[in-house]
Amino acid sequence: MSSQIKNICCIGAGYVGGPTMAVFADKCPFLTINVVDLNEERIKAWNSDDLNKLPVFEPGLDVIIEKCRNKNLFFSTEVEKYISLADIVFISVNTPTKTKGIGAGKASDLKWVEACARQVAKYSSGYTIVVEKSTLPVKTAEVIKTILEASPKNQEKASFDVLSNPEFLAEGSAINDLENPDRVLIGGENPIAISLLSEVYKNWVPEKKILHTNIWSSELAKLTANAFLAQRVSSINSISAICEATGADVREVSRAIGSDTRIGPKFLDSGPGFGGSCFKKDILNLVYLCQYFGLPEVANFWEGVVILNEWHQHRISKLIVKKLFGTISSKKIAILGFAFKANTNDTRESAAITICKDLIEEGALLLIHDPKVNPTQIAKDLGIDENKNNLMKSKNPNSPDGEWSFTDSIVNALNGADAAIVLTEWEEYGKLDWGELSKLMRRPSWIFDARSTLSPKKLKEAGLNYWRIGDGS
Ligand code: UDX
Ligand code: ADP
């Protein structure tokens, strides 16, 4: 148990801050952990009695929240108060890609990180370790340090160390990833600060898995890990297109190359294109860094991963239109899954956003189903209001654009539909009875499986036309 660290404050109660601090609280009952956020709604949701209303859905998270909340884990909007009590402050705020100004479209917008650093400088007391948890461009720690040193302080004696401790959790498996991490990476200059943070992790992580590096290596390792993972997905997605053209099967290719121990079997599932809050953002960050440091060839190499991903998503929309006789205007299409992957309610950068937008632009009437994503989020992502009436009856016949509506019933989604498109690999989609469902659809009916979750045999038996990602047969 760590003797000096008693109180932790995490700024940012999002997908990273919430689950990470829940596991810290569970594994270190002697620590008091306050997760703070400016967003009152979010904090209210974290404090909700109804565990289904937590702002983040992660398998196993509700159990930990129930166990630790209001014992040693607290959610609050009182940012200043809890910074002042903390021995360690984690910065876990959002760092979206800049939309304007220098580096627009690539560099991360650090205004929230900077605001945090100023708040920490102003309100902390005594010695405080400031830990970067959010994925940040390399050298952000230096920015944080400069702000901490230059800003007016609460106390003469306030002093700081800055550490980089990137989070490698993947959504949908966050609790397991946090409880059994492949490694914990701590980058920093002061060995005392590194050792204090390591002591906290040692409560549940074997010492040999806790890696110490310099601060820049730690920041760059996080960007590189995500770039490598995304690159694997773009690589296999590029091969899926060749498979479809040549008669090969991408699942067989994946199996064959994944058995090479140097390549390994993970992250070789071809899908509708990678999404999530990290991959695109982190690669673009890397691209920006390379350009900044005069390495255009390296920048182009990594940018290709993102370009391929975008091309791949549009490729799927186009082939759907083509298969449906070149027009989907006023055709009803069921969208099965909107989250960027299964077991999460997160839709950030989901391939479903691009594909649904393309289909709506072509005039389709989309019935969108997802077991965890709500229609308000979908409306925000698509930038188009939901038509809550019966789409087939209420569509404006003079408008060339399509429309969309949400449904929590798969039967409703498929009733009268010309096609269904599986975009998220939710387990329940793999269990559907297509023999029965196919009777509801308008003939000829098509199923597009962008996640390889359905049984080709059952679809064929049900008399459905069928396309599956990377299946050239
Ligand atoms: C990723 C990293 O895995 C994690 O370490 C980091 O901390 C944050 O970014 P996450 O975005 O939650 O995690 O999900 P991940 O499981 O990596 O999937 C990212 C995207 O790639 C998803 O859209 C997923 O569907 C897609 N993917 C993944 C594939 O299409 N095929 C695969 O084989 C694996
Ligand atoms: P991530 O996936 O990195 O966790 P999220 O967007 O889910 O990102 O969460 C980041 C959270 O940080 C948001 O809830 C946002 O309100 C919060 N936040 C941003 N800036 C501040 C700040 N200065 N003080 C407190 N909370 C902040």
XYZ file of C-alpha atoms and ligand atoms in Angstrom:
534
model
C 0.000 0.000 0.000
C 1.272 3.479 -0.820
C 1.885 5.460 2.333
C 2.035 9.008 1.028
C -0.742 8.892 -1.513
C -4.143 9.085 0.130
C -6.254 11.282 -2.044
C -6.691 11.247 -5.809
C -8.603 13.673 -7.996
C -9.411 12.819 -11.612
C -10.467 15.737 -13.811
C -12.809 14.456 -16.528
C -15.545 11.880 -15.904
C -15.635 10.466 -19.422
C -14.958 7.096 -21.029
C -11.410 7.083 -19.661
C -11.718 8.889 -16.302
C -14.868 7.112 -15.080
C -13.917 3.433 -15.555
C -10.238 4.014 -14.695
C -11.024 5.606 -11.356
C -13.688 2.979 -10.605
C -11.015 0.267 -10.882
C -8.521 2.329 -8.835
C -11.157 2.704 -6.089
C -11.984 -0.993 -6.162
C -8.357 -2.108 -6.017
C -7.240 0.505 -3.457
C -9.988 0.805 -0.829
C -7.678 2.893 1.384
C -7.544 5.701 -1.228
C -10.185 8.406 -1.518
C -10.935 9.118 -5.153
C -12.885 12.102 -6.441
C -13.820 12.219 -10.095
C -14.750 15.770 -11.082
C -16.261 17.195 -14.227
C -17.712 20.534 -15.300
C -20.562 18.737 -17.000
C -23.348 18.614 -14.383
C -25.495 16.196 -16.383
C -22.649 13.722 -16.589
C -21.931 13.876 -12.866
C -25.636 13.478 -12.133
C -25.678 10.378 -14.323
C -22.632 8.912 -12.521
C -24.486 9.464 -9.239
C -27.752 8.009 -10.508
C -29.389 5.288 -8.391
C -30.378 3.532 -11.596
C -27.132 1.870 -12.713
C -28.503 1.605 -16.259
C -28.233 5.385 -16.425
C -24.458 5.587 -15.907
C -23.034 7.782 -18.702
C -20.663 5.052 -19.856
C -21.708 1.493 -20.592
C -18.946 -1.043 -19.880
C -19.487 -4.679 -18.908
C -18.762 -4.986 -15.152
C -18.616 -1.240 -14.478
C -22.006 -1.092 -12.747
C -20.943 -3.716 -10.192
C -17.847 -1.718 -9.199
C -19.764 1.553 -9.066
C -22.331 0.005 -6.766
C -19.581 -1.346 -4.523
C -17.379 1.755 -4.269
C -19.547 4.801 -4.935
C -19.885 7.094 -1.924
C -17.482 4.855 0.000
C -14.119 5.739 -1.500
C -15.256 6.841 -4.979
C -17.116 10.132 -5.433
C -18.381 12.005 -8.475
C -18.673 15.769 -8.169
C -18.665 19.092 -10.025
C -16.587 20.724 -7.274
C -13.414 20.730 -9.323
C -11.488 23.255 -7.243
C -12.238 21.707 -3.868
C -11.066 18.244 -4.858
C -7.956 19.481 -6.658
C -6.933 21.177 -3.425
C -7.262 17.925 -1.449
C -5.401 15.703 -3.918
C -1.929 14.150 -3.733
C -2.287 13.040 -7.343
C -4.363 14.790 -10.017
C -5.148 12.818 -13.168
C -5.969 14.873 -16.245
C -8.501 12.883 -18.210
C -10.262 15.499 -20.289
C -11.153 15.469 -23.959
C -8.554 16.424 -26.557
C -10.451 16.590 -29.862
C -8.806 17.355 -33.189
C -8.635 21.095 -33.867
C -11.201 22.302 -36.384
C -9.707 25.770 -36.916
C -6.381 27.566 -36.985
C -2.865 26.134 -37.063
C -2.911 22.349 -37.377
C -6.684 22.269 -38.066
C -7.881 18.772 -38.932
C -4.784 17.132 -37.443
C -3.408 18.660 -34.237
C -5.206 18.115 -30.926
C -7.000 20.985 -29.316
C -5.339 21.305 -25.932
C -7.513 24.060 -24.515
C -9.172 21.748 -21.976
C -5.829 20.346 -20.863
C -4.449 23.834 -20.506
C -7.489 24.942 -18.504
C -6.934 21.971 -16.178
C -3.277 22.804 -15.694
C -4.207 26.369 -14.737
C -6.826 25.109 -12.277
C -4.360 22.665 -10.729
C -1.759 25.424 -10.380
C -4.277 27.691 -8.721
C -5.943 25.319 -6.299
C -3.509 22.604 -5.299
C -1.737 22.677 -2.007
C 1.620 21.155 -1.028
C 3.294 18.631 -3.327
C 1.067 17.349 -6.133
C 1.773 14.824 -8.851
C -0.007 15.759 -12.071
C -0.603 12.802 -14.368
C -1.519 13.017 -18.055
C -4.064 10.288 -18.755
C -5.673 11.724 -21.878
C -3.876 10.839 -25.103
C -1.839 13.878 -25.886
C 0.615 15.026 -28.517
C 4.246 14.466 -27.617
C 5.659 17.262 -25.445
C 2.338 18.184 -23.817
C 3.818 17.382 -20.423
C 6.199 20.257 -21.030
C 3.250 22.591 -21.641
C 1.585 21.424 -18.430
C 4.821 21.871 -16.506
C 5.403 25.371 -17.853
C 1.871 26.419 -16.906
C 2.169 24.903 -13.442
C 5.427 26.716 -12.819
C 4.340 30.076 -14.220
C 0.774 30.352 -12.888
C -0.122 32.066 -9.625
C -0.350 29.419 -6.919
C -2.628 28.839 -4.002
C 0.314 28.387 -1.664
C 3.905 29.505 -1.649
C 4.947 25.930 -0.967
C 2.965 24.278 -3.773
C 5.213 22.129 -5.950
C 4.559 19.711 -8.815
C 5.832 16.806 -10.812
C 4.295 15.905 -14.160
C 4.045 12.275 -15.284
C 2.718 10.701 -18.436
C 0.667 7.578 -17.722
C -1.277 6.830 -20.904
C -4.351 4.647 -20.774
C -4.445 1.653 -23.121
C -7.943 0.409 -22.267
C -10.208 -0.497 -25.143
C -13.894 0.294 -24.834
C -16.157 -2.665 -24.258
C -13.402 -4.468 -22.359
C -12.298 -1.508 -20.228
C -12.734 -3.142 -16.833
C -10.778 -6.251 -17.775
C -8.084 -4.132 -19.485
C -7.740 -2.006 -16.347
C -7.728 -4.953 -13.966
C -5.280 -7.031 -16.046
C -3.278 -4.602 -18.162
C -0.610 -5.877 -20.588
C 1.533 -3.108 -19.162
C 1.327 0.147 -17.248
C 3.507 2.865 -18.691
C 4.815 5.677 -16.513
C 6.992 8.353 -18.065
C 8.608 11.104 -16.073
C 11.737 12.771 -14.778
C 11.541 12.548 -10.999
C 12.064 8.948 -9.772
C 10.225 9.742 -6.526
C 7.046 10.745 -8.364
C 7.333 7.702 -10.651
C 7.755 5.450 -7.658
C 4.743 6.949 -5.817
C 2.467 6.340 -8.793
C 3.945 2.855 -9.312
C 3.110 2.036 -5.682
C -0.554 2.712 -6.376
C -0.567 0.354 -9.382
C 1.366 -2.319 -7.511
C -1.761 -2.950 -5.463
C -3.010 -5.059 -8.369
C -0.507 -4.982 -11.237
C 2.624 -7.206 -11.094
C 5.740 -5.063 -10.802
C 7.298 -6.441 -13.987
C 4.402 -5.043 -15.986
C 5.018 -1.489 -14.796
C 7.349 0.145 -17.317
C 9.256 3.327 -16.621
C 10.408 5.535 -19.489
C 11.252 9.123 -20.104
C 8.250 11.357 -20.539
C 8.456 11.763 -24.326
C 8.823 8.027 -24.919
C 5.712 7.438 -22.869
C 3.690 10.026 -24.798
C 4.976 8.745 -28.149
C 4.395 5.089 -27.199
C 0.689 5.774 -26.772
C 0.379 7.389 -30.209
C 2.457 4.618 -31.754
C 0.417 1.807 -30.187
C -2.791 3.239 -31.610
C -1.179 3.929 -34.984
C 0.049 0.312 -35.228
C -3.347 -1.111 -34.249
C -5.220 1.119 -36.702
C -2.703 0.252 -39.373
C -3.501 -3.448 -38.942
C -7.207 -2.749 -39.378
C -6.624 -0.656 -42.514
C -4.279 -3.323 -43.840
C -6.813 -6.121 -43.500
C -9.627 -3.896 -44.817
C -7.545 -3.131 -47.906
C -7.088 -6.878 -48.395
C -10.878 -7.416 -48.067
C -11.340 -5.325 -51.219
C -8.840 -7.498 -53.110
C -10.567 -10.637 -51.787
C -13.925 -9.459 -53.093
C -12.373 -8.722 -56.482
C -10.477 -12.001 -56.803
C -12.618 -14.679 -55.184
C -10.543 -15.029 -52.019
C -12.008 -14.874 -48.510
C -10.566 -12.353 -46.057
C -11.333 -14.560 -43.025
C -9.215 -17.330 -44.547
C -6.441 -14.882 -45.370
C -6.554 -13.528 -41.782
C -6.365 -17.021 -40.350
C -3.471 -17.928 -42.585
C -1.375 -14.862 -41.833
C -2.399 -14.719 -38.156
C -0.915 -18.168 -37.557
C 2.497 -16.698 -38.260
C 3.659 -15.971 -34.720
C 5.460 -12.874 -35.951
C 2.149 -11.420 -37.151
C -0.220 -12.905 -34.544
C -4.009 -13.421 -34.831
C -5.377 -10.301 -33.130
C -6.736 -7.205 -34.864
C -7.149 -8.937 -38.201
C -10.949 -8.796 -38.458
C -12.050 -6.920 -41.517
C -15.026 -4.668 -40.761
C -16.703 -1.466 -41.927
C -13.641 0.627 -40.990
C -12.202 1.548 -37.624
C -13.902 4.082 -35.375
C -13.560 5.173 -31.767
C -12.204 8.304 -30.209
C -8.515 7.404 -30.443
C -7.328 5.861 -33.691
C -8.002 8.645 -36.163
C -7.169 11.397 -33.701
C -3.896 9.831 -32.634
C -2.714 9.085 -36.162
C -3.510 12.621 -37.265
C -1.574 13.832 -34.258
C 1.384 11.740 -35.352
C 1.034 13.078 -38.891
C 1.040 16.633 -37.579
C 4.121 15.966 -35.463
C 5.966 14.465 -38.454
C 5.106 17.448 -40.618
C 6.162 19.824 -37.853
C 9.500 18.070 -37.485
C 10.143 18.056 -41.266
C 9.408 14.357 -41.911
C 6.869 14.489 -44.789
C 7.491 10.880 -45.929
C 6.737 9.566 -42.451
C 3.667 11.817 -42.251
C 2.356 10.502 -45.593
C 2.947 6.895 -44.550
C 0.717 7.234 -41.475
C -1.857 9.478 -43.108
C -2.445 6.646 -45.606
C -3.965 4.577 -42.782
C -6.695 7.178 -42.230
C -7.233 7.788 -45.956
C -7.709 4.043 -46.559
C -10.200 3.875 -43.658
C -12.345 6.670 -45.101
C -12.205 5.190 -48.601
C -13.217 1.788 -47.214
C -16.344 3.180 -45.492
C -17.512 4.909 -48.694
C -16.677 1.749 -50.643
C -19.259 -0.121 -48.564
C -21.967 2.541 -49.109
C -21.334 2.484 -52.855
C -21.527 -1.266 -53.198
C -24.814 -1.342 -51.275
C -26.333 1.151 -53.716
C -24.980 -0.862 -56.648
C -26.401 -4.165 -55.393
C -29.820 -2.563 -54.819
C -30.134 -1.919 -58.580
C -28.258 1.389 -58.516
C -30.869 3.294 -56.527
C -31.970 3.294 -52.910
C -34.240 6.309 -53.156
C -37.234 5.739 -50.826
C -36.108 2.168 -50.108
C -36.335 1.060 -46.508
C -33.045 -0.177 -45.094
C -32.485 -1.571 -41.599
C -29.210 -0.533 -39.937
C -28.172 -3.066 -37.317
C -25.717 -1.378 -34.983
C -24.549 2.208 -34.689
C -21.831 1.993 -31.981
C -18.238 1.956 -33.285
C -17.885 -1.587 -31.934
C -19.882 -3.986 -29.747
C -20.301 -3.657 -25.970
C -20.114 0.109 -25.884
C -22.599 2.959 -26.267
C -19.865 5.112 -27.830
C -20.430 6.282 -31.396
C -17.412 8.530 -31.849
C -15.999 8.142 -35.384
C -18.235 5.095 -35.897
C -18.212 3.810 -39.489
C -22.025 3.800 -39.161
C -22.018 7.612 -39.220
C -20.334 7.832 -42.637
C -22.262 4.930 -44.130
C -25.684 6.139 -42.872
C -24.981 9.671 -44.107
C -24.050 8.325 -47.551
C -27.229 6.235 -47.719
C -29.455 9.107 -46.569
C -27.882 11.306 -49.228
C -28.860 8.663 -51.774
C -32.473 8.972 -50.586
C -32.770 5.859 -48.365
C -35.180 5.534 -45.444
C -33.104 4.133 -42.599
C -34.504 2.328 -39.592
C -31.614 2.354 -37.126
C -31.328 -0.191 -34.325
C -28.676 -0.366 -31.608
C -29.065 -2.002 -28.192
C -27.099 0.704 -26.353
C -26.975 3.905 -28.430
C -29.850 6.375 -28.022
C -31.532 8.314 -30.861
C -30.465 11.718 -29.493
C -26.831 10.712 -29.971
C -27.522 9.394 -33.483
C -29.226 12.686 -34.448
C -26.160 14.585 -33.201
C -23.791 12.313 -35.128
C -25.732 12.440 -38.381
C -26.561 16.135 -38.040
C -30.094 15.235 -39.188
C -33.207 15.207 -36.975
C -35.010 11.924 -36.500
C -38.327 11.492 -38.303
C -40.374 9.959 -35.513
C -43.333 9.057 -37.735
C -43.698 6.046 -39.992
C -40.956 6.719 -42.535
C -42.700 4.980 -45.411
C -45.836 7.067 -44.972
C -44.444 10.426 -43.899
C -41.531 10.849 -46.314
C -41.742 14.071 -48.262
C -42.108 12.813 -51.867
C -40.598 16.028 -53.252
C -37.385 15.795 -51.254
C -34.510 13.841 -52.832
C -32.931 13.252 -49.408
C -33.562 10.215 -47.310
C -34.607 10.162 -43.672
C -34.003 8.092 -40.585
C -35.835 6.839 -37.581
C -34.776 4.882 -34.491
C -36.309 1.620 -33.391
C -35.614 -0.668 -30.475
C -37.272 -3.571 -32.311
C -35.399 -5.557 -34.944
C -38.726 -6.885 -36.253
C -39.878 -3.313 -36.773
C -36.592 -2.432 -38.493
C -36.916 -5.318 -40.957
C -40.630 -5.079 -41.642
C -40.949 -4.142 -45.330
C -37.214 -3.480 -45.642
C -35.319 -4.062 -48.881
C -32.064 -4.610 -47.052
C -30.399 -4.919 -43.662
C -26.829 -3.843 -42.972
C -24.901 -5.132 -39.959
C -22.449 -2.434 -38.896
C -21.732 -3.408 -35.260
C -20.930 -6.949 -34.122
C -23.515 -7.080 -31.282
C -23.884 -10.666 -30.135
C -27.670 -10.589 -30.476
C -27.412 -10.008 -34.250
C -25.639 -13.347 -34.620
C -28.608 -15.101 -32.999
C -31.401 -13.743 -35.201
C -33.838 -16.182 -36.787
C -33.551 -15.201 -40.451
C -35.999 -17.902 -41.482
C -38.747 -15.882 -39.762
C -37.333 -12.385 -40.282
C -36.869 -12.854 -44.024
C -40.659 -13.233 -44.373
C -41.088 -9.634 -43.200
C -38.810 -8.158 -45.841
C -39.668 -6.930 -49.332
C -38.303 -9.216 -52.087
C -35.698 -9.390 -53.437
C -34.135 -8.794 -50.032
C -30.485 -8.203 -49.272
C -28.375 -8.659 -46.170
C -25.029 -6.833 -45.994
C -22.836 -8.156 -43.213
C -19.910 -5.796 -42.674
C -18.872 -7.617 -39.470
C -19.017 -11.291 -40.461
C -21.447 -11.958 -37.607
C -24.172 -13.818 -39.503
C -24.251 -17.401 -40.706
C -24.058 -17.446 -44.546
C -25.722 -20.860 -44.565
C -28.791 -19.692 -42.616
C -29.166 -16.577 -44.753
C -29.042 -18.621 -47.933
C -31.563 -21.117 -46.528
C -33.847 -18.171 -45.792
C -33.674 -17.176 -49.467
C -31.872 -13.922 -48.793
C -29.318 -12.311 -51.079
C -26.173 -11.926 -49.142
C -22.967 -9.886 -49.182
C -20.265 -10.248 -46.588
C -17.120 -8.174 -46.127
C -14.126 -9.585 -47.983
C -16.028 -12.593 -49.340
C -15.128 -13.059 -52.974
C -16.910 -16.368 -53.319
C -8.279 1.668 -28.950
C -7.062 0.872 -28.458
O -7.304 -0.528 -28.673
C -6.810 1.159 -26.985
O -5.619 0.505 -26.554
C -6.674 2.661 -26.778
O -6.502 2.970 -25.402
C -7.878 3.402 -27.317
O -8.087 3.056 -28.696
P -10.907 1.368 -28.755
O -10.998 2.541 -29.695
O -11.754 1.381 -27.533
O -9.408 1.178 -28.250
O -11.316 0.050 -29.551
P -10.557 -1.080 -30.385
O -10.990 -2.383 -29.871
O -9.117 -0.848 -30.503
O -11.246 -0.920 -31.819
C -11.084 0.252 -32.609
C -11.819 0.108 -33.919
O -11.192 -0.861 -34.758
C -13.276 -0.349 -33.765
O -14.091 0.362 -34.668
C -13.223 -1.825 -34.115
O -14.435 -2.322 -34.597
C -12.146 -1.815 -35.187
N -11.489 -3.137 -35.335
C -10.718 -3.643 -34.331
C -11.664 -3.850 -36.521
O -12.358 -3.402 -37.453
N -11.030 -5.052 -36.654
C -10.249 -5.595 -35.671
O -9.724 -6.691 -35.882
C -10.095 -4.861 -34.467
P -12.405 10.481 -22.915
O -12.882 9.467 -23.897
O -10.979 10.904 -23.170
O -12.628 10.096 -21.494
P -14.725 12.247 -22.799
O -15.121 13.327 -23.776
O -15.589 11.055 -22.640
O -13.232 11.847 -23.195
O -14.558 12.893 -21.346
C -13.852 14.042 -21.046
C -14.577 14.799 -19.927
O -13.738 15.885 -19.480
C -15.904 15.446 -20.349
O -16.951 14.933 -19.540
C -15.686 16.973 -20.085
O -16.841 17.619 -19.558
C -14.572 16.961 -19.049
N -13.792 18.202 -18.977
C -13.186 18.873 -19.979
N -12.509 19.956 -19.501
C -12.694 19.976 -18.154
C -12.235 20.832 -17.068
N -11.442 21.875 -17.288
N -12.635 20.536 -15.813
C -13.427 19.453 -15.580
N -13.865 18.615 -16.536
C -13.514 18.853 -17.812
